[in-house]
């Protein structure tokens, strides 16, 4: 059992919090009320960033002390929205939200994951017809091992988890969000994920 704080109580955060609680973890969900994120982060061992990516950097940079020595699992993508509300452009071209978070929070171990799929797949990967892949990016090997254990709690088999390397590799997975609006317009809002065929 791990004490986990989920920042963000929308579809992504709510889905992850419920699944992690079902797996036996002690989960606190922080909404947007003043002080909620700081209170939740202060007492957690692992903090999940499920806030909208466009505002994540400012929100989390303000929690530098609360996030000190914690693992920050970043599942957000920082994009502008198109006229239909779907992702349009990357906010950090040539970089990534995860890299910006690691730079702003040098004493926090940032791990990027679960950002290359629609949110239902995050906690139910076995519902897809083909085997999905989930990626890990981060500088700290132990932090990535801990996050890998959380992924297995969410139903991800070990062979479906690919460690891409350092935090800079999050540029690649975050850029994958640019597929999403085109896929949704083509096939509708049906669960899908990026998969590496072997």
Short mmCIF file of C-alpha atoms in Angstrom, two decimals:
data_model
loop_
_atom_site.label_atom_id
_atom_site.label_comp_id
_atom_site.label_asym_id
_atom_site.label_seq_id
_atom_site.Cartn_x
_atom_site.Cartn_y
_atom_site.Cartn_z
CA UNK A 1 0.00 0.00 0.00
CA UNK A 2 1.35 3.39 -1.04
CA UNK A 3 0.08 6.85 -0.12
CA UNK A 4 -0.77 8.49 -3.44
CA UNK A 5 -2.08 11.97 -4.16
CA UNK A 6 -3.89 12.53 -7.45
CA UNK A 7 -3.91 16.18 -8.53
CA UNK A 8 -6.94 16.72 -10.74
CA UNK A 9 -10.40 15.22 -10.35
CA UNK A 10 -11.58 15.17 -13.97
CA UNK A 11 -12.03 12.07 -16.10
CA UNK A 12 -8.32 11.16 -16.03
CA UNK A 13 -7.70 11.86 -12.35
CA UNK A 14 -10.96 10.31 -11.19
CA UNK A 15 -10.37 7.18 -13.24
CA UNK A 16 -6.81 6.73 -11.95
CA UNK A 17 -7.74 7.46 -8.34
CA UNK A 18 -10.54 4.90 -8.33
CA UNK A 19 -8.36 2.21 -9.91
CA UNK A 20 -5.44 2.84 -7.56
CA UNK A 21 -7.76 2.69 -4.56
CA UNK A 22 -9.21 -0.60 -5.82
CA UNK A 23 -5.64 -1.91 -6.02
CA UNK A 24 -5.24 -1.25 -2.30
CA UNK A 25 -3.44 2.09 -2.23
CA UNK A 26 -4.33 4.98 0.04
CA UNK A 27 -5.43 7.65 -2.43
CA UNK A 28 -6.24 11.31 -1.89
CA UNK A 29 -7.73 13.35 -4.73
CA UNK A 30 -7.06 17.09 -4.77
CA UNK A 31 -9.55 19.33 -6.51
CA UNK A 32 -9.07 23.04 -7.28
CA UNK A 33 -10.01 24.33 -3.85
CA UNK A 34 -7.25 26.50 -2.33
CA UNK A 35 -4.64 24.45 -0.53
CA UNK A 36 -6.04 21.06 -1.57
CA UNK A 37 -3.11 20.17 -3.84
CA UNK A 38 -0.53 21.21 -1.26
CA UNK A 39 -2.22 19.26 1.52
CA UNK A 40 -2.52 16.13 -0.63
CA UNK A 41 1.06 16.31 -1.94
CA UNK A 42 2.55 16.93 1.50
CA UNK A 43 1.42 13.59 2.91
CA UNK A 44 1.87 11.40 -0.19
CA UNK A 45 4.83 9.32 -1.34
CA UNK A 46 3.76 9.43 -4.99
CA UNK A 47 1.92 12.33 -6.62
CA UNK A 48 0.06 11.95 -9.92
CA UNK A 49 -0.29 15.02 -12.12
CA UNK A 50 -3.65 14.68 -13.86
CA UNK A 51 -4.26 18.42 -14.16
CA UNK A 52 -4.81 19.99 -17.60
CA UNK A 53 -1.37 20.14 -19.19
CA UNK A 54 -1.56 23.77 -20.28
CA UNK A 55 -1.56 24.92 -16.65
CA UNK A 56 0.36 22.08 -15.01
CA UNK A 57 3.76 23.77 -14.87
CA UNK A 58 2.56 26.80 -12.93
CA UNK A 59 0.40 24.71 -10.59
CA UNK A 60 3.13 22.22 -9.74
CA UNK A 61 6.00 24.70 -9.56
CA UNK A 62 4.07 26.35 -6.74
CA UNK A 63 4.26 23.03 -4.85
CA UNK A 64 8.05 22.76 -4.93
CA UNK A 65 8.43 22.25 -1.17
CA UNK A 66 5.53 19.80 -0.92
CA UNK A 67 6.93 17.77 -3.86
CA UNK A 68 10.50 17.65 -2.55
CA UNK A 69 11.84 14.05 -2.57
CA UNK A 70 8.53 12.74 -3.98
CA UNK A 71 7.87 10.79 -7.17
CA UNK A 72 5.78 12.87 -9.56
CA UNK A 73 3.94 10.76 -12.14
CA UNK A 74 3.08 13.07 -15.02
CA UNK A 75 0.28 11.76 -17.25
CA UNK A 76 -0.66 15.10 -18.83
CA UNK A 77 0.01 16.51 -22.29
CA UNK A 78 0.51 20.26 -22.71
CA UNK A 79 -1.32 21.42 -25.83
CA UNK A 80 -3.39 24.25 -27.15
CA UNK A 81 -6.98 23.42 -28.05
CA UNK A 82 -8.38 23.54 -31.55
CA UNK A 83 -11.80 25.01 -32.37
CA UNK A 84 -13.44 21.63 -31.63
CA UNK A 85 -11.76 21.38 -28.22
CA UNK A 86 -9.34 18.66 -29.31
CA UNK A 87 -5.54 19.06 -29.00
CA UNK A 88 -4.01 21.29 -31.67
CA UNK A 89 -0.36 22.22 -31.03
CA UNK A 90 2.29 21.41 -28.44
CA UNK A 91 2.92 24.13 -25.87
CA UNK A 92 6.57 23.10 -25.46
CA UNK A 93 7.85 22.24 -28.97
CA UNK A 94 11.45 21.04 -28.81
CA UNK A 95 10.88 20.12 -25.16
CA UNK A 96 8.06 18.56 -23.13
CA UNK A 97 5.92 19.23 -20.11
CA UNK A 98 7.80 16.51 -18.24
CA UNK A 99 11.15 18.16 -18.93
CA UNK A 100 9.82 21.53 -17.84
CA UNK A 101 8.47 20.00 -14.63
CA UNK A 102 11.80 18.30 -13.88
CA UNK A 103 13.63 21.59 -14.46
CA UNK A 104 11.24 23.50 -12.18
CA UNK A 105 11.28 20.74 -9.54
CA UNK A 106 14.92 19.56 -9.36
CA UNK A 107 14.41 17.73 -6.06
CA UNK A 108 11.40 15.79 -7.36
CA UNK A 109 11.71 12.60 -9.38
CA UNK A 110 9.50 13.11 -12.44
CA UNK A 111 8.31 10.07 -14.39
CA UNK A 112 6.27 10.47 -17.57
CA UNK A 113 3.81 7.70 -18.42
CA UNK A 114 0.23 6.84 -19.52
CA UNK A 115 0.03 9.82 -21.90
CA UNK A 116 -0.18 7.92 -25.21
CA UNK A 117 -3.73 6.59 -24.87
CA UNK A 118 -7.28 7.66 -24.18
CA UNK A 119 -8.01 7.74 -20.47
CA UNK A 120 -10.11 4.51 -20.18
CA UNK A 121 -7.10 2.47 -21.38
CA UNK A 122 -4.93 3.77 -18.52
CA UNK A 123 -6.72 1.48 -16.07
CA UNK A 124 -8.10 -1.20 -18.42
CA UNK A 125 -5.38 -2.00 -20.96
CA UNK A 126 -6.66 -5.54 -21.46
CA UNK A 127 -9.92 -4.28 -22.96
CA UNK A 128 -8.25 -3.43 -26.28
CA UNK A 129 -8.24 -5.98 -29.09
CA UNK A 130 -4.48 -5.56 -29.57
CA UNK A 131 -1.80 -5.39 -26.88
CA UNK A 132 -1.07 -1.75 -25.98
CA UNK A 133 2.29 -0.30 -24.92
CA UNK A 134 2.88 2.08 -22.02
CA UNK A 135 6.09 4.09 -21.86
CA UNK A 136 8.26 5.37 -19.01
CA UNK A 137 10.53 8.43 -19.22
CA UNK A 138 12.55 9.73 -16.29
CA UNK A 139 16.01 10.24 -14.84
CA UNK A 140 15.64 8.14 -11.70
CA UNK A 141 15.71 4.36 -12.19
CA UNK A 142 14.18 3.56 -8.79
CA UNK A 143 11.35 6.01 -9.38
CA UNK A 144 10.62 4.33 -12.70
CA UNK A 145 10.60 0.92 -10.99
CA UNK A 146 8.08 2.22 -8.45
CA UNK A 147 5.89 3.63 -11.20
CA UNK A 148 6.21 0.36 -13.10
CA UNK A 149 4.80 -1.43 -10.04
CA UNK A 150 1.84 0.97 -10.02
CA UNK A 151 1.27 0.22 -13.70
CA UNK A 152 1.09 -3.51 -12.98
CA UNK A 153 -1.46 -2.70 -10.26
CA UNK A 154 -3.49 -0.96 -12.98
CA UNK A 155 -3.45 -4.07 -15.17
CA UNK A 156 -0.36 -3.49 -17.31
CA UNK A 157 1.68 -6.62 -17.85
CA UNK A 158 5.43 -6.16 -17.51
CA UNK A 159 6.07 -6.96 -21.16
CA UNK A 160 3.73 -4.12 -22.16
CA UNK A 161 5.87 -1.55 -20.30
CA UNK A 162 8.75 0.08 -22.22
CA UNK A 163 11.34 2.22 -20.45
CA UNK A 164 12.48 4.77 -23.04
CA UNK A 165 15.24 6.28 -20.91
CA UNK A 166 15.73 9.79 -19.54
CA UNK A 167 13.18 12.55 -19.19
CA UNK A 168 14.08 13.97 -22.61
CA UNK A 169 12.39 10.95 -24.20
CA UNK A 170 9.06 12.37 -23.02
CA UNK A 171 9.28 14.67 -26.05
CA UNK A 172 8.43 11.70 -28.22
CA UNK A 173 5.50 10.41 -26.20
CA UNK A 174 4.05 13.88 -25.67
CA UNK A 175 4.25 14.56 -29.41
CA UNK A 176 2.08 11.47 -29.94
CA UNK A 177 -0.87 13.54 -28.72
CA UNK A 178 -0.89 15.10 -32.18
CA UNK A 179 -2.28 11.79 -33.50
CA UNK A 180 -5.25 11.92 -31.18
CA UNK A 181 -7.54 14.52 -32.77
CA UNK A 182 -7.14 12.97 -36.20
CA UNK A 183 -7.86 9.47 -34.91
CA UNK A 184 -10.92 10.67 -32.99
CA UNK A 185 -12.28 12.50 -36.02
CA UNK A 186 -11.70 9.37 -38.10
CA UNK A 187 -13.02 6.60 -35.84
CA UNK A 188 -14.82 8.44 -33.04
CA UNK A 189 -14.13 8.61 -29.33
CA UNK A 190 -13.34 4.93 -28.85
CA UNK A 191 -10.55 3.76 -26.51
CA UNK A 192 -7.19 3.36 -28.23
CA UNK A 193 -3.49 3.45 -27.38
CA UNK A 194 -0.17 3.55 -29.18
CA UNK A 195 1.34 0.09 -29.45
CA UNK A 196 4.78 -1.09 -30.49
CA UNK A 197 4.30 -4.17 -32.65
CA UNK A 198 7.00 -6.78 -32.15
#
